[in-house]
Structures are given as C-alpha cells and as structure tokens.
PDB file of C-alpha atoms and ligand atoms in Angstrom:
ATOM      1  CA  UNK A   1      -0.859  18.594 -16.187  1.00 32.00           C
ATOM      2  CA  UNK A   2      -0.182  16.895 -19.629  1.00 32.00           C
ATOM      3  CA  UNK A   3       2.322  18.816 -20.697  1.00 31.00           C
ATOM      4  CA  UNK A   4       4.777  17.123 -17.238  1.00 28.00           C
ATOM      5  CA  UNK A   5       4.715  14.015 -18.912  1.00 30.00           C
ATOM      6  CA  UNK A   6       7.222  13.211 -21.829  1.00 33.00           C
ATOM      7  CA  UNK A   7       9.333  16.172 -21.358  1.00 34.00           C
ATOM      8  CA  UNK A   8      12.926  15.016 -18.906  1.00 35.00           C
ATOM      9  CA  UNK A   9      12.672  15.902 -15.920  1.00 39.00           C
ATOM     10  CA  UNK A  10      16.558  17.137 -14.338  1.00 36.00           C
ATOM     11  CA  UNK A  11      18.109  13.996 -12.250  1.00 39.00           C
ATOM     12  CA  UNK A  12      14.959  11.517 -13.822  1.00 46.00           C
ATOM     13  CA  UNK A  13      16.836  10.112 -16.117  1.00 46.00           C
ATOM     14  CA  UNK A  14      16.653   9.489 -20.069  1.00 52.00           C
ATOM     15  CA  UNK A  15      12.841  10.412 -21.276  1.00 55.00           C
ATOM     16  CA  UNK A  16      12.832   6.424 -22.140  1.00 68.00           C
ATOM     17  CA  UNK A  17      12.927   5.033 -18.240  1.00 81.00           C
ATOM     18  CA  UNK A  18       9.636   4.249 -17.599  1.00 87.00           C
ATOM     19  CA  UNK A  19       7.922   5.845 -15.100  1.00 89.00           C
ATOM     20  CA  UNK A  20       7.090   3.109 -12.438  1.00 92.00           C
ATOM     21  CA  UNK A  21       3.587   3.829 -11.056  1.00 94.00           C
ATOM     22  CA  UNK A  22       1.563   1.108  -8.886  1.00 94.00           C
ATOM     23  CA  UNK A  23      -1.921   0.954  -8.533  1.00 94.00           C
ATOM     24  CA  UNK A  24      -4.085  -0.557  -6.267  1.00 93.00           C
ATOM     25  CA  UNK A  25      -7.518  -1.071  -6.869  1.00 92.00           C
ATOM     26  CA  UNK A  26     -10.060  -1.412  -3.859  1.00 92.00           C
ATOM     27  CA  UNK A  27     -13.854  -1.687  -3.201  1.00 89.00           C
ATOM     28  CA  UNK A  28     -16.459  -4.626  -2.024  1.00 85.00           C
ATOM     29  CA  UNK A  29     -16.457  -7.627  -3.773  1.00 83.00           C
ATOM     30  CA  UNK A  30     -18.304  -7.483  -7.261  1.00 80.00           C
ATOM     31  CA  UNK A  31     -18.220  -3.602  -7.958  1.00 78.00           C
ATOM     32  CA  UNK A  32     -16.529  -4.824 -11.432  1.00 73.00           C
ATOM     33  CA  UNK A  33     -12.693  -4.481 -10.298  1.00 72.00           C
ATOM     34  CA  UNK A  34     -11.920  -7.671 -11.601  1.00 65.00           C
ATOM     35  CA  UNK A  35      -9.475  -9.625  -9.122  1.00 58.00           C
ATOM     36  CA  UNK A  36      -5.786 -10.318  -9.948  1.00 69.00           C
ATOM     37  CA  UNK A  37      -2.264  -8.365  -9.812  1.00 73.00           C
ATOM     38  CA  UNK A  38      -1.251  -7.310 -13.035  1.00 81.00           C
ATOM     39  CA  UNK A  39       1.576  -5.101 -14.971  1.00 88.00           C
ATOM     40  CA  UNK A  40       0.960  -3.283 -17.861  1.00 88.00           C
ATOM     41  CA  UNK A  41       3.062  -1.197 -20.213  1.00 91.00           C
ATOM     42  CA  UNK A  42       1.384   2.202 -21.191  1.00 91.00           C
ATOM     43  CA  UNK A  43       1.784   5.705 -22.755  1.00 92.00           C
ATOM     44  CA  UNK A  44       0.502   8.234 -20.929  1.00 94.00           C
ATOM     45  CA  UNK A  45       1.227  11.790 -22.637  1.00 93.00           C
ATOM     46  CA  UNK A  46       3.848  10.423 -24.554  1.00 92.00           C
ATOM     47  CA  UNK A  47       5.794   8.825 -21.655  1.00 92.00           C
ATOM     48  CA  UNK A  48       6.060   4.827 -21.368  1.00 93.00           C
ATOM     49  CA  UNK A  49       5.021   3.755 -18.215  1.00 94.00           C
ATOM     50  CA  UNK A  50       5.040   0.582 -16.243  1.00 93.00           C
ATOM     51  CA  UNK A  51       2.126   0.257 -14.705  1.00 93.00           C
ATOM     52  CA  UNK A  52       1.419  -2.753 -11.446  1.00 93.00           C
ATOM     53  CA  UNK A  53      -1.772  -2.858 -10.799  1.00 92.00           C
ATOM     54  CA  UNK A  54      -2.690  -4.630  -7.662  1.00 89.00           C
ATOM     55  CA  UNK A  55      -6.593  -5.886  -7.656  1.00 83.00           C
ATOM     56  CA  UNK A  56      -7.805  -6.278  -3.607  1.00 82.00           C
ATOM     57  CA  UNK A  57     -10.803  -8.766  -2.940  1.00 70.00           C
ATOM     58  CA  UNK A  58     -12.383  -7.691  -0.027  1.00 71.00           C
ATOM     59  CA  UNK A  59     -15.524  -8.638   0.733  1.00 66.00           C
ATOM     60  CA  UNK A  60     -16.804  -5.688   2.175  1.00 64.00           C
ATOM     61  CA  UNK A  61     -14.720  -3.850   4.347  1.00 68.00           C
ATOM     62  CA  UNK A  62     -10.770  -3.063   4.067  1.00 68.00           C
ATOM     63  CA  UNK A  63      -8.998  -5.822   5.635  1.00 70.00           C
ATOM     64  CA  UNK A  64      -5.274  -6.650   5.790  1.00 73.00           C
ATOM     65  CA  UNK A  65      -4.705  -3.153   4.150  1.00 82.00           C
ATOM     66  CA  UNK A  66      -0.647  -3.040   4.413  1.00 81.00           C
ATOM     67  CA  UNK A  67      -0.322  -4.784   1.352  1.00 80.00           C
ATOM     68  CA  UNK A  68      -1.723  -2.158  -0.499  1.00 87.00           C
ATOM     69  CA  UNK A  69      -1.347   0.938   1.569  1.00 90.00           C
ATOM     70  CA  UNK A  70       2.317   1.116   1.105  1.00 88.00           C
ATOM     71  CA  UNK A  71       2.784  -0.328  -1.829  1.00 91.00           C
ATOM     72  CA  UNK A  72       0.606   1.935  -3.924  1.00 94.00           C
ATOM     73  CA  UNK A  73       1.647   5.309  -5.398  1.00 95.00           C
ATOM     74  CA  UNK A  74      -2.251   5.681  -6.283  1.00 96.00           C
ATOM     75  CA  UNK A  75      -5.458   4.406  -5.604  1.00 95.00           C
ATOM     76  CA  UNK A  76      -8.665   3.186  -7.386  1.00 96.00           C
ATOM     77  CA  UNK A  77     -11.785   3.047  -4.973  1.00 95.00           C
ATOM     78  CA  UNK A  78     -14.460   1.824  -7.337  1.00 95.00           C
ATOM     79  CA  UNK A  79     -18.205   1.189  -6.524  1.00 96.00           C
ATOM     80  CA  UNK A  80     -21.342   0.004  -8.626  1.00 96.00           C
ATOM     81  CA  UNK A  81     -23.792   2.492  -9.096  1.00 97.00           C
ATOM     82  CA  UNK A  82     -26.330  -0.070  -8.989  1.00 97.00           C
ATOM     83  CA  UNK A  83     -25.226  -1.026  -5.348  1.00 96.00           C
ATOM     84  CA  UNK A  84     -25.570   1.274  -2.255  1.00 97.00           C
ATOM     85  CA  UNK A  85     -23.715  -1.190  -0.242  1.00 94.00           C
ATOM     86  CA  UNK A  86     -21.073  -1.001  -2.673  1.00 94.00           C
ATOM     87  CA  UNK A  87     -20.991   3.113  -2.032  1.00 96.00           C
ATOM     88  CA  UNK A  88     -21.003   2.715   1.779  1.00 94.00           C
ATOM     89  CA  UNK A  89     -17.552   0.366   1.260  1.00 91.00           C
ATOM     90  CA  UNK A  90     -15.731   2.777  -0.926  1.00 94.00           C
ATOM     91  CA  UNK A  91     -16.737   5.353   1.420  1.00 94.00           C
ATOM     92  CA  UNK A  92     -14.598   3.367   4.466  1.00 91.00           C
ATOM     93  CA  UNK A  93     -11.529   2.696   1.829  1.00 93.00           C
ATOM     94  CA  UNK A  94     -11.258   6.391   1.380  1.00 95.00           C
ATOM     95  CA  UNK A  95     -11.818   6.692   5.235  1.00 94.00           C
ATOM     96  CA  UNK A  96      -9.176   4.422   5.491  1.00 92.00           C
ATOM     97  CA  UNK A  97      -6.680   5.708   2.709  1.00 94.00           C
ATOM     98  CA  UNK A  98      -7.382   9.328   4.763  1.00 94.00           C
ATOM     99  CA  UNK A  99      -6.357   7.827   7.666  1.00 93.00           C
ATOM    100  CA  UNK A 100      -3.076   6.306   6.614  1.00 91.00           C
ATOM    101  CA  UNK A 101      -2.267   9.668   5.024  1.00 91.00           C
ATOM    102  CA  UNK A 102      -2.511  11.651   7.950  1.00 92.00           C
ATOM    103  CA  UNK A 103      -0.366   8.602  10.056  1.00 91.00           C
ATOM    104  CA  UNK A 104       2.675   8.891   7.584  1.00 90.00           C
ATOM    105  CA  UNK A 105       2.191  11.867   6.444  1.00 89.00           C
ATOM    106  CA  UNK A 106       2.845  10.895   3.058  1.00 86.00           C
ATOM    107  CA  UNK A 107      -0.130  11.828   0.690  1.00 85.00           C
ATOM    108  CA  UNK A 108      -1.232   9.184  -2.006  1.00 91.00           C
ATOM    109  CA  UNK A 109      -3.744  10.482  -4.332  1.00 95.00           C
ATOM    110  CA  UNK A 110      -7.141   8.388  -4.946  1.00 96.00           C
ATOM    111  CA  UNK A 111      -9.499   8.585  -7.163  1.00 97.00           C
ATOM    112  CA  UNK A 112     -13.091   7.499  -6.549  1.00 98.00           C
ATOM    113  CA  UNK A 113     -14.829   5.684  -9.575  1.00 97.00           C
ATOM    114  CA  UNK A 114     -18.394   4.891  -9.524  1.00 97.00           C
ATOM    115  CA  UNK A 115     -18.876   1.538 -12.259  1.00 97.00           C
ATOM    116  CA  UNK A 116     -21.660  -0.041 -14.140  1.00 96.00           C
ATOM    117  CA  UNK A 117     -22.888   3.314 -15.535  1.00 97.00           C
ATOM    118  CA  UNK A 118     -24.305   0.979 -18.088  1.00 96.00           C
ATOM    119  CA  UNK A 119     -26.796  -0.224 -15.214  1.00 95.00           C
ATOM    120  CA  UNK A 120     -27.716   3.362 -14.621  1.00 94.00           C
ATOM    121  CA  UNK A 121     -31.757   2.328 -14.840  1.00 96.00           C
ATOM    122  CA  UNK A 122     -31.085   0.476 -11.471  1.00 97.00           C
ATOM    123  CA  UNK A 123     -29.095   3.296 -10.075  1.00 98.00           C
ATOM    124  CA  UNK A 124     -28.724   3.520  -5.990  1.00 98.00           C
ATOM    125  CA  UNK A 125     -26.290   6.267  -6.022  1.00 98.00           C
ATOM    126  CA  UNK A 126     -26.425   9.411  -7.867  1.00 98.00           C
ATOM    127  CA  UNK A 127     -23.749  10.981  -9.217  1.00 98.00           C
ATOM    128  CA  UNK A 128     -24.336  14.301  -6.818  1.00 98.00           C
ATOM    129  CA  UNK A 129     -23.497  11.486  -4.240  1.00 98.00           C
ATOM    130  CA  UNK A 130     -20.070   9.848  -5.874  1.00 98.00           C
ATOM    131  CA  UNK A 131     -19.058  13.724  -6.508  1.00 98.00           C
ATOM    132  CA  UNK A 132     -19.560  14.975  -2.944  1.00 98.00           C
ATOM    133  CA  UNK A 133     -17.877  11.918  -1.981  1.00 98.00           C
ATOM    134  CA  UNK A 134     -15.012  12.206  -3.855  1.00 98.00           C
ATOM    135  CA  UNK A 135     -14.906  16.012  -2.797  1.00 97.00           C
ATOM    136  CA  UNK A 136     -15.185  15.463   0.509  1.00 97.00           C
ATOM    137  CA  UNK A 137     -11.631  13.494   0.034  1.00 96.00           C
ATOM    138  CA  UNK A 138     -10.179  15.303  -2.206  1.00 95.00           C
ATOM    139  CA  UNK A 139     -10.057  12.890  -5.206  1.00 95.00           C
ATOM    140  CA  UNK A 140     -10.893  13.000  -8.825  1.00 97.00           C
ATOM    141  CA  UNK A 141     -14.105  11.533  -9.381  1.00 98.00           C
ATOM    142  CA  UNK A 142     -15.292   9.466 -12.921  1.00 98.00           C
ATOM    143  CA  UNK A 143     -18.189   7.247 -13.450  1.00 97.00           C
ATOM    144  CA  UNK A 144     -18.226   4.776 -16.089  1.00 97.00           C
ATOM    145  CA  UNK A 145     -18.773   1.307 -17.823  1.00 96.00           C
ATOM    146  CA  UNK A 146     -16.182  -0.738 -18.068  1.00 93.00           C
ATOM    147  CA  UNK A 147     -18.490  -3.025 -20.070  1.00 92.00           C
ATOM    148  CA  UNK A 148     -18.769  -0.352 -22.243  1.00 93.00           C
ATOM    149  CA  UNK A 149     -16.330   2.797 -22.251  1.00 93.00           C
ATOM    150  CA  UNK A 150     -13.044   1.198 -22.558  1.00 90.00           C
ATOM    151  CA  UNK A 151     -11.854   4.862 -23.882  1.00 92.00           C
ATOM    152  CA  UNK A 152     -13.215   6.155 -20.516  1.00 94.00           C
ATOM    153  CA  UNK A 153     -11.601   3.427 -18.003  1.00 93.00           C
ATOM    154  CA  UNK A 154      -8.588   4.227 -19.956  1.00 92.00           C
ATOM    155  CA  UNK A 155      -8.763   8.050 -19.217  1.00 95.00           C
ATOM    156  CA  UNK A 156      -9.374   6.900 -15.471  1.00 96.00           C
ATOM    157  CA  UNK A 157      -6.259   4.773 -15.488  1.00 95.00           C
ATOM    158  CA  UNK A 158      -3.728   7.101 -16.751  1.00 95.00           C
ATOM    159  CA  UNK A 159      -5.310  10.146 -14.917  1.00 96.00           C
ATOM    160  CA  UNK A 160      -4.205   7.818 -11.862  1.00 96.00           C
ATOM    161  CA  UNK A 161      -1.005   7.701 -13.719  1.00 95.00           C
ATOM    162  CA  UNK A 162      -0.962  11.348 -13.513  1.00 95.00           C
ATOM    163  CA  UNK A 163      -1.862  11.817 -10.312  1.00 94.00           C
ATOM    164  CA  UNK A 164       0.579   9.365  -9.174  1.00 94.00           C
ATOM    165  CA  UNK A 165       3.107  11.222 -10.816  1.00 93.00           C
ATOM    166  CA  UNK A 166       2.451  14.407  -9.495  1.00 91.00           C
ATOM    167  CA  UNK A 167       2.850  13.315  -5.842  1.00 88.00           C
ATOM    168  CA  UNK A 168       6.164  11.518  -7.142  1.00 86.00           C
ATOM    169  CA  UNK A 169       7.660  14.308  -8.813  1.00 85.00           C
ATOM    170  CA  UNK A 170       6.721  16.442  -5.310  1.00 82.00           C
ATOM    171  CA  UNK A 171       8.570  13.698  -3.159  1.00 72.00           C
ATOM    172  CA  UNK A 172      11.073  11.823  -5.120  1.00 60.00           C
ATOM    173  CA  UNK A 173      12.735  10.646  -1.995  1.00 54.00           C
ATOM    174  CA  UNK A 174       9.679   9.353  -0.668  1.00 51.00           C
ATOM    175  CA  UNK A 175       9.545   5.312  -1.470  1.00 49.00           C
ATOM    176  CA  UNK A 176       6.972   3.387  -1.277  1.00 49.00           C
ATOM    177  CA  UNK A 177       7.567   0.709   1.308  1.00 44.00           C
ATOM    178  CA  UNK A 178       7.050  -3.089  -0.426  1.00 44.00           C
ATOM    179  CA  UNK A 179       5.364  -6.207   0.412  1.00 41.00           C
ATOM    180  CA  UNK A 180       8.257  -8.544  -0.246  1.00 38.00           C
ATOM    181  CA  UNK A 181       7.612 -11.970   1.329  1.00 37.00           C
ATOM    182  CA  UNK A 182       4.992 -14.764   1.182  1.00 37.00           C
ATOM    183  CA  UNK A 183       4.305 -18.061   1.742  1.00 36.00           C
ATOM    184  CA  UNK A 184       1.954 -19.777  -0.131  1.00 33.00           C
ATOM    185  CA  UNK A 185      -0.747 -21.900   0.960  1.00 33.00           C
ATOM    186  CA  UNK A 186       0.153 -25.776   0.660  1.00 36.00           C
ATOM    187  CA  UNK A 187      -1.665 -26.876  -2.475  1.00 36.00           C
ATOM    188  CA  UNK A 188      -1.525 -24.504  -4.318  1.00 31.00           C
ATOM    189  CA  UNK A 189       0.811 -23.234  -7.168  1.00 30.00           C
ATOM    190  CA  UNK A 190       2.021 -20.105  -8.627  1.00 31.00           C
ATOM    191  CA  UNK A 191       0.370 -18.191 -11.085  1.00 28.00           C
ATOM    192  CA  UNK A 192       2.864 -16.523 -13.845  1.00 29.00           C
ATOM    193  CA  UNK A 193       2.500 -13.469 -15.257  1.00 30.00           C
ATOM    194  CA  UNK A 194       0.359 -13.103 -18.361  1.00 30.00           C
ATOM    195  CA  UNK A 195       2.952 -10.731 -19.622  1.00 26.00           C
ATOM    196  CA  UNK A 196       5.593 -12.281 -19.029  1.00 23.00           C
ATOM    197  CA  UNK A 197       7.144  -9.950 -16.504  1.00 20.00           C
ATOM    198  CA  UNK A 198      10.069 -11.955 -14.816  1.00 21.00           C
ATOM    199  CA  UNK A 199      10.231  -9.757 -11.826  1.00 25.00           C
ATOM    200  CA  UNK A 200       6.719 -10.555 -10.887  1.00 25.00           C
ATOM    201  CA  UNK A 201       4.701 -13.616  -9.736  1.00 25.00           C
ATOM    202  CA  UNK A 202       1.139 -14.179  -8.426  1.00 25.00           C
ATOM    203  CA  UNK A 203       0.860 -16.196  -5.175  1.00 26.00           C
ATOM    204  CA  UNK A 204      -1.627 -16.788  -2.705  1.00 24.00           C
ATOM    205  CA  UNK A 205      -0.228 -14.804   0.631  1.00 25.00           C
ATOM    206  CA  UNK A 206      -0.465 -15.666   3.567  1.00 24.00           C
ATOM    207  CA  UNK A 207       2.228 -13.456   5.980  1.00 25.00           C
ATOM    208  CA  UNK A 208       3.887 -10.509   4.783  1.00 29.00           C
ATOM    209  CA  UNK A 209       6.272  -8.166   5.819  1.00 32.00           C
ATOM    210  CA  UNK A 210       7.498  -4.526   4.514  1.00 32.00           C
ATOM    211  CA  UNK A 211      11.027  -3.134   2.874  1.00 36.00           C
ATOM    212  CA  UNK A 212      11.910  -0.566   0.913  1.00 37.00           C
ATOM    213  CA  UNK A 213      11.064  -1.104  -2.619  1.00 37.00           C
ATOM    214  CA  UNK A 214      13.576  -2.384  -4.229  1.00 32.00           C
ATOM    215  CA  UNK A 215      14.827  -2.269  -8.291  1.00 33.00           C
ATOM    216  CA  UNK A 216      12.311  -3.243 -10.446  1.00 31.00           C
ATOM    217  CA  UNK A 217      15.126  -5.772 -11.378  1.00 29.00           C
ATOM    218  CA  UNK A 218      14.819  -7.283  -7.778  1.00 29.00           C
ATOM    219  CA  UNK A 219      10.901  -6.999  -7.292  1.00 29.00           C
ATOM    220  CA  UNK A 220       9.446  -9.317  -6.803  1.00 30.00           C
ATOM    221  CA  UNK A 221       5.299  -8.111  -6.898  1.00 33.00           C
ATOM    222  CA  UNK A 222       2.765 -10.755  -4.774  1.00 31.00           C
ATOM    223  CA  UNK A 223      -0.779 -10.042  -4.033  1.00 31.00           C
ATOM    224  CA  UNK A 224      -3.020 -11.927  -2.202  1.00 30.00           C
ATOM    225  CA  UNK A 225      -4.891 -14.173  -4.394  1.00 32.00           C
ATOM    226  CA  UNK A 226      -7.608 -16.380  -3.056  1.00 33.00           C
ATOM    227  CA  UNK A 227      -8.614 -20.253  -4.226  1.00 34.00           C
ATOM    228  CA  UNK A 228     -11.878 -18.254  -5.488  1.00 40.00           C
ATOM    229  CA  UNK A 229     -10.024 -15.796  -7.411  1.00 39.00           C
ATOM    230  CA  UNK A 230      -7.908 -18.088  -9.073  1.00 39.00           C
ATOM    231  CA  UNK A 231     -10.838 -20.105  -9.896  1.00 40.00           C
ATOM    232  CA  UNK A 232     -13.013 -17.042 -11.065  1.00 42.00           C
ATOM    233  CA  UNK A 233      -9.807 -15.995 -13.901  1.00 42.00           C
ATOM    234  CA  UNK A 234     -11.458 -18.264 -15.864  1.00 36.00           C
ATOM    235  CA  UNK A 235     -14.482 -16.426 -16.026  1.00 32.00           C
ATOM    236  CA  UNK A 236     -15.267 -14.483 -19.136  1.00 32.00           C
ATOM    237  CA  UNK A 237     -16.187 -11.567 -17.328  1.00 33.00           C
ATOM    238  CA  UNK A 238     -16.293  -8.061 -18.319  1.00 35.00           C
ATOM    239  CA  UNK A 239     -14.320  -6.167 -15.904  1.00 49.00           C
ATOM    240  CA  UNK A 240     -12.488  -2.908 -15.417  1.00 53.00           C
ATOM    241  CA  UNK A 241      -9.127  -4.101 -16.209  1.00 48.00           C
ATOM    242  CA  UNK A 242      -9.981  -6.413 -19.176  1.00 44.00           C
ATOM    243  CA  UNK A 243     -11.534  -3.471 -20.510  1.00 46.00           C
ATOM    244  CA  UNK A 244      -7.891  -1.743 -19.641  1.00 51.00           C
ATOM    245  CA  UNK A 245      -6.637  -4.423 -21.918  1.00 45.00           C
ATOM    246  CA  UNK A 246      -4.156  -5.380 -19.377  1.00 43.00           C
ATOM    247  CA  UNK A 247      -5.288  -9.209 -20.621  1.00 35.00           C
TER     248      UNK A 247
HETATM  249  N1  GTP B   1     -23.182  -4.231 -16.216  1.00 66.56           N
HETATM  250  C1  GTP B   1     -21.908  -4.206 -15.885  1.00 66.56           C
HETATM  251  N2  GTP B   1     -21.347  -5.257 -15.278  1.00 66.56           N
HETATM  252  C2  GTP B   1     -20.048  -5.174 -14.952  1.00 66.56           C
HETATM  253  C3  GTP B   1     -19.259  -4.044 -15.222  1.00 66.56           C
HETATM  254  N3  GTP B   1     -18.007  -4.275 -14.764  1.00 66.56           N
HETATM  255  C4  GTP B   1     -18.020  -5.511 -14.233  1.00 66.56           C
HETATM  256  N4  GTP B   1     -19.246  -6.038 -14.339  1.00 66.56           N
HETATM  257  C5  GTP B   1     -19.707  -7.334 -13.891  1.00 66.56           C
HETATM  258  O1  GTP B   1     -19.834  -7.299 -12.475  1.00 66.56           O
HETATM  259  C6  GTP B   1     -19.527  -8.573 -11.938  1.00 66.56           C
HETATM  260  C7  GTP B   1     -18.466  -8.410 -10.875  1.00 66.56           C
HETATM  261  O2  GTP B   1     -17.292  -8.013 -11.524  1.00 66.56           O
HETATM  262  P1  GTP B   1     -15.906  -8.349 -10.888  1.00 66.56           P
HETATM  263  O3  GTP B   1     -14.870  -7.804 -11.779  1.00 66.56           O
HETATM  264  O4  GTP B   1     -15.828  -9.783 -10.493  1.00 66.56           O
HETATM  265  O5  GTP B   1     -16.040  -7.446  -9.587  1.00 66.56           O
HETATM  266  P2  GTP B   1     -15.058  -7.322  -8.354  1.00 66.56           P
HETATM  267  O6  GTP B   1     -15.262  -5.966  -7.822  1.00 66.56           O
HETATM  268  O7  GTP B   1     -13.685  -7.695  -8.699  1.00 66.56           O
HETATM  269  O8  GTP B   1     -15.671  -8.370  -7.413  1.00 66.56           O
HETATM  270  P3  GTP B   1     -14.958  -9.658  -6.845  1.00 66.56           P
HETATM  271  O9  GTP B   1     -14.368 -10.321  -8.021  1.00 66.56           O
HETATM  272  O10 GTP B   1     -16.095 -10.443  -6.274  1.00 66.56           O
HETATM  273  O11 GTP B   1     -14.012  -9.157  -5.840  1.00 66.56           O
HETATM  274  C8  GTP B   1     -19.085  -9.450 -13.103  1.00 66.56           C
HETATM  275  O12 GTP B   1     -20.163 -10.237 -13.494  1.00 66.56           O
HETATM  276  C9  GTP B   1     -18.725  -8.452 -14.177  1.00 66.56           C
HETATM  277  O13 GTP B   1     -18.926  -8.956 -15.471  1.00 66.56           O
HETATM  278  C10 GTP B   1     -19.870  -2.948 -15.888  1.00 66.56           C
HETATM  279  O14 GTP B   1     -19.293  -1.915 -16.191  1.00 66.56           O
HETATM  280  N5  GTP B   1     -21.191  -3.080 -16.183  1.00 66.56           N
END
C-alpha cells in the first residue's frame, strides 16, 4: 500500500500537488476527539498531503450528518474504551456511514478507533469487541492513547490518509459533494484558522447546503461549531488531534 504514495501517478499531476484528503471525525461526545475543524499539512509515504479534518460534536447519536457524509473522503469513528455507551454510538455512525454507502453507492472507507487505551484498568469494551466491530464493517481497526501514543494516533491518521487514497485513486471522477454555505449565529464571531489557511474559516452553522467541491483556492471549509466548543478550545485538554499536532 506504501509503495502508491510518492511515486506520480499518470494524469495526477507533479509528485508535489498535495494530495487533498478530508477527514471527518465522529463519535459521542467526550470519547477524546477533541472538537474543532482543522487543516494540517503532512507526509504520508513521502507524499505531502493536505489534510481537513472536520471534528463532529454529537452528543450521542449522528445528527445533521450531511455535513460530514459528503464532505469526507474518510472517516474516524472513535470510542473510549472506558465507555460502553461510547461503543454503542460508534456502532450507529458506522451503521450510518453503511447506510449512506449503499444510498450513493460511493464507498468511503472508515476506520473504527477505540481511545483511552491508557484507561484500559476501567475497560468496558474489549478489544475482541472493537475488532468484530470493525470487521463486521469492513474497516481497519486501532486502539490507542492519544494521551499517550502520539506515534500511534499518527499511524491511525495517515492510514486514513491511505485509505482515503485508495478509494480516490479507484474513482477519480467521483467528488465529494461540499458544504459551502452558513450563516452564523448572531453574536457570535468567526474563528480563524490556527494555520493560517486562507481558504478556510471556522463558523458556527446554522443552514447548509451542498455543491460540488470546488478548488481548494475557492473552498471555503465551515463546520459546525457550538458556543460550548468554542468555549472548551481553551481547555488544555489532551485530545486525539493535539496529540496529531495539528495545534
Ligand atoms: N485518559 C485519557 N483521556 C483522554 C484521552 N483522549 C482524550 N481524553 C480526555 O477525554 C476528555 C474528552 O476529550 P474530548 O477531546 O473533549 O472528547 P470529545 O470526543 O471531543 O468530546 P466532546 O468534546 O465532548 O465532543 C478530555 O478530558 C480529554 O482530555 C486519552 O487518550 N486518554
């Protein structure tokens, strides 16, 4: 699978263009997926990659999924180990994610991540459970600490990368469609990007509605961001995607 990445592919360009690959994250509220919308510039097996990451705060089931379900070329269903509740969720998202696959026939690989292996003492689901799980979807299946293992929630990241790529390279004509309008709530102001990527802001949304994706020059990425989340940033928290670096 490594050896795709960083050689050019015919009609993909110069090896340089970065592979654009977003990633949304999903699970119940507190299984350590942080909270925000985020882009990221990696390497994965030599290639640079852009990488959006778009953090969902549900609260326990999937709600107002279109943001994410065609925006995403890959998906992150995390849980806690130390929560069964947390398990029960992840198992709807992939229910969900199955779903949508089968409606649009257009297949968008997820991988199923069980967190907090650092809380393994408290354990409520066993890993026998995340892997049957994961193979009764079809998706790759890690556990790990994001406290902890920043190596390992690396790995997880760019195997998503991977994955993403795969179904990508399989269906090049195949765009994701793109949440491209919002309108904030009164009150309250837009976020800018930590990184400073001008194509992307952070706003709290409200409506949306889908397009094509367009250039990355054009995009314009949104996520729903809630008065709690915003607050919560603040928070020096140990989550998946700080330990991703992405701050
Ligand atoms: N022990 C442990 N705690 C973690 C880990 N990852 C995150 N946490 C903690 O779990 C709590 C919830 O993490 P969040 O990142 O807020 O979880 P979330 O899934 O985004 O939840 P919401 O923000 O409520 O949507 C925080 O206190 C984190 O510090 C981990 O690997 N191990």
């Amino acid at each position: 699978m490594s050896s795709v990445f960083g050689k050019p592919r015919a009609g993909s360009g110069p090896p340089s263009t970065p592979l654009e690959v977003n990633l949304a994250i999903l699970g119940r509220r507190g299984a350590g997926k942080s909270e925000d919308t985020y882009s990221s510039e990696e390497t994965v097996d030599h290639q640079p990659v852009h990488l959006r990451v778009m953090d969902t705060a549900d609260l326990d089931t999937p709600r107002n999924c279109e943001r994410y379900l065609n925006w995403a070329h890959a998906f992150l269903v995390v849980y806690s180990v130390d929560s069964r509740q947390s398990f029960d969720s992840s198992s709807s998202y992939l229910e969900l994610l199955a779903l949508h696959a089968k409606e649009t026939q257009r297949s968008v690989p997820a991988l199923l991540l069980g967190n907090k292996l650092d809380m393994a003492q408290y354990r409520q689901v066993t890993k026998a459970e995340g892997v049957a799980l994961a193979g009764r979807f079809g998706c790759l299946f890690f556990e790990v600490s994001a406290c902890l293992d920043f190596e390992h929630v690396q790995h997880v990241f760019h195997e998503a990368v991977r994955e993403a790529r795969r179904e990508l390279e399989k269906s090049p004509l195949t765009r994701p469609l793109f949440i491209s309008e919002e309108r904030a709530l009164p009150h309250q102001a837009p976020l800018t990007a930590r990184h400073g990527l001008a194509s992307c802001t952070f706003n709290t949304l409200s409506t949306v509605s889908l397009k094509e994706m367009p250039t990355v020059a054009q995009a314009k990425l949104v996520t729903v961001k809630s008065s709690r989340a915003q607050s919560k940033r603040k928070a020096p928290t140990l989550t998946l995607l700080k330990g991703f670096k992405i701050f």
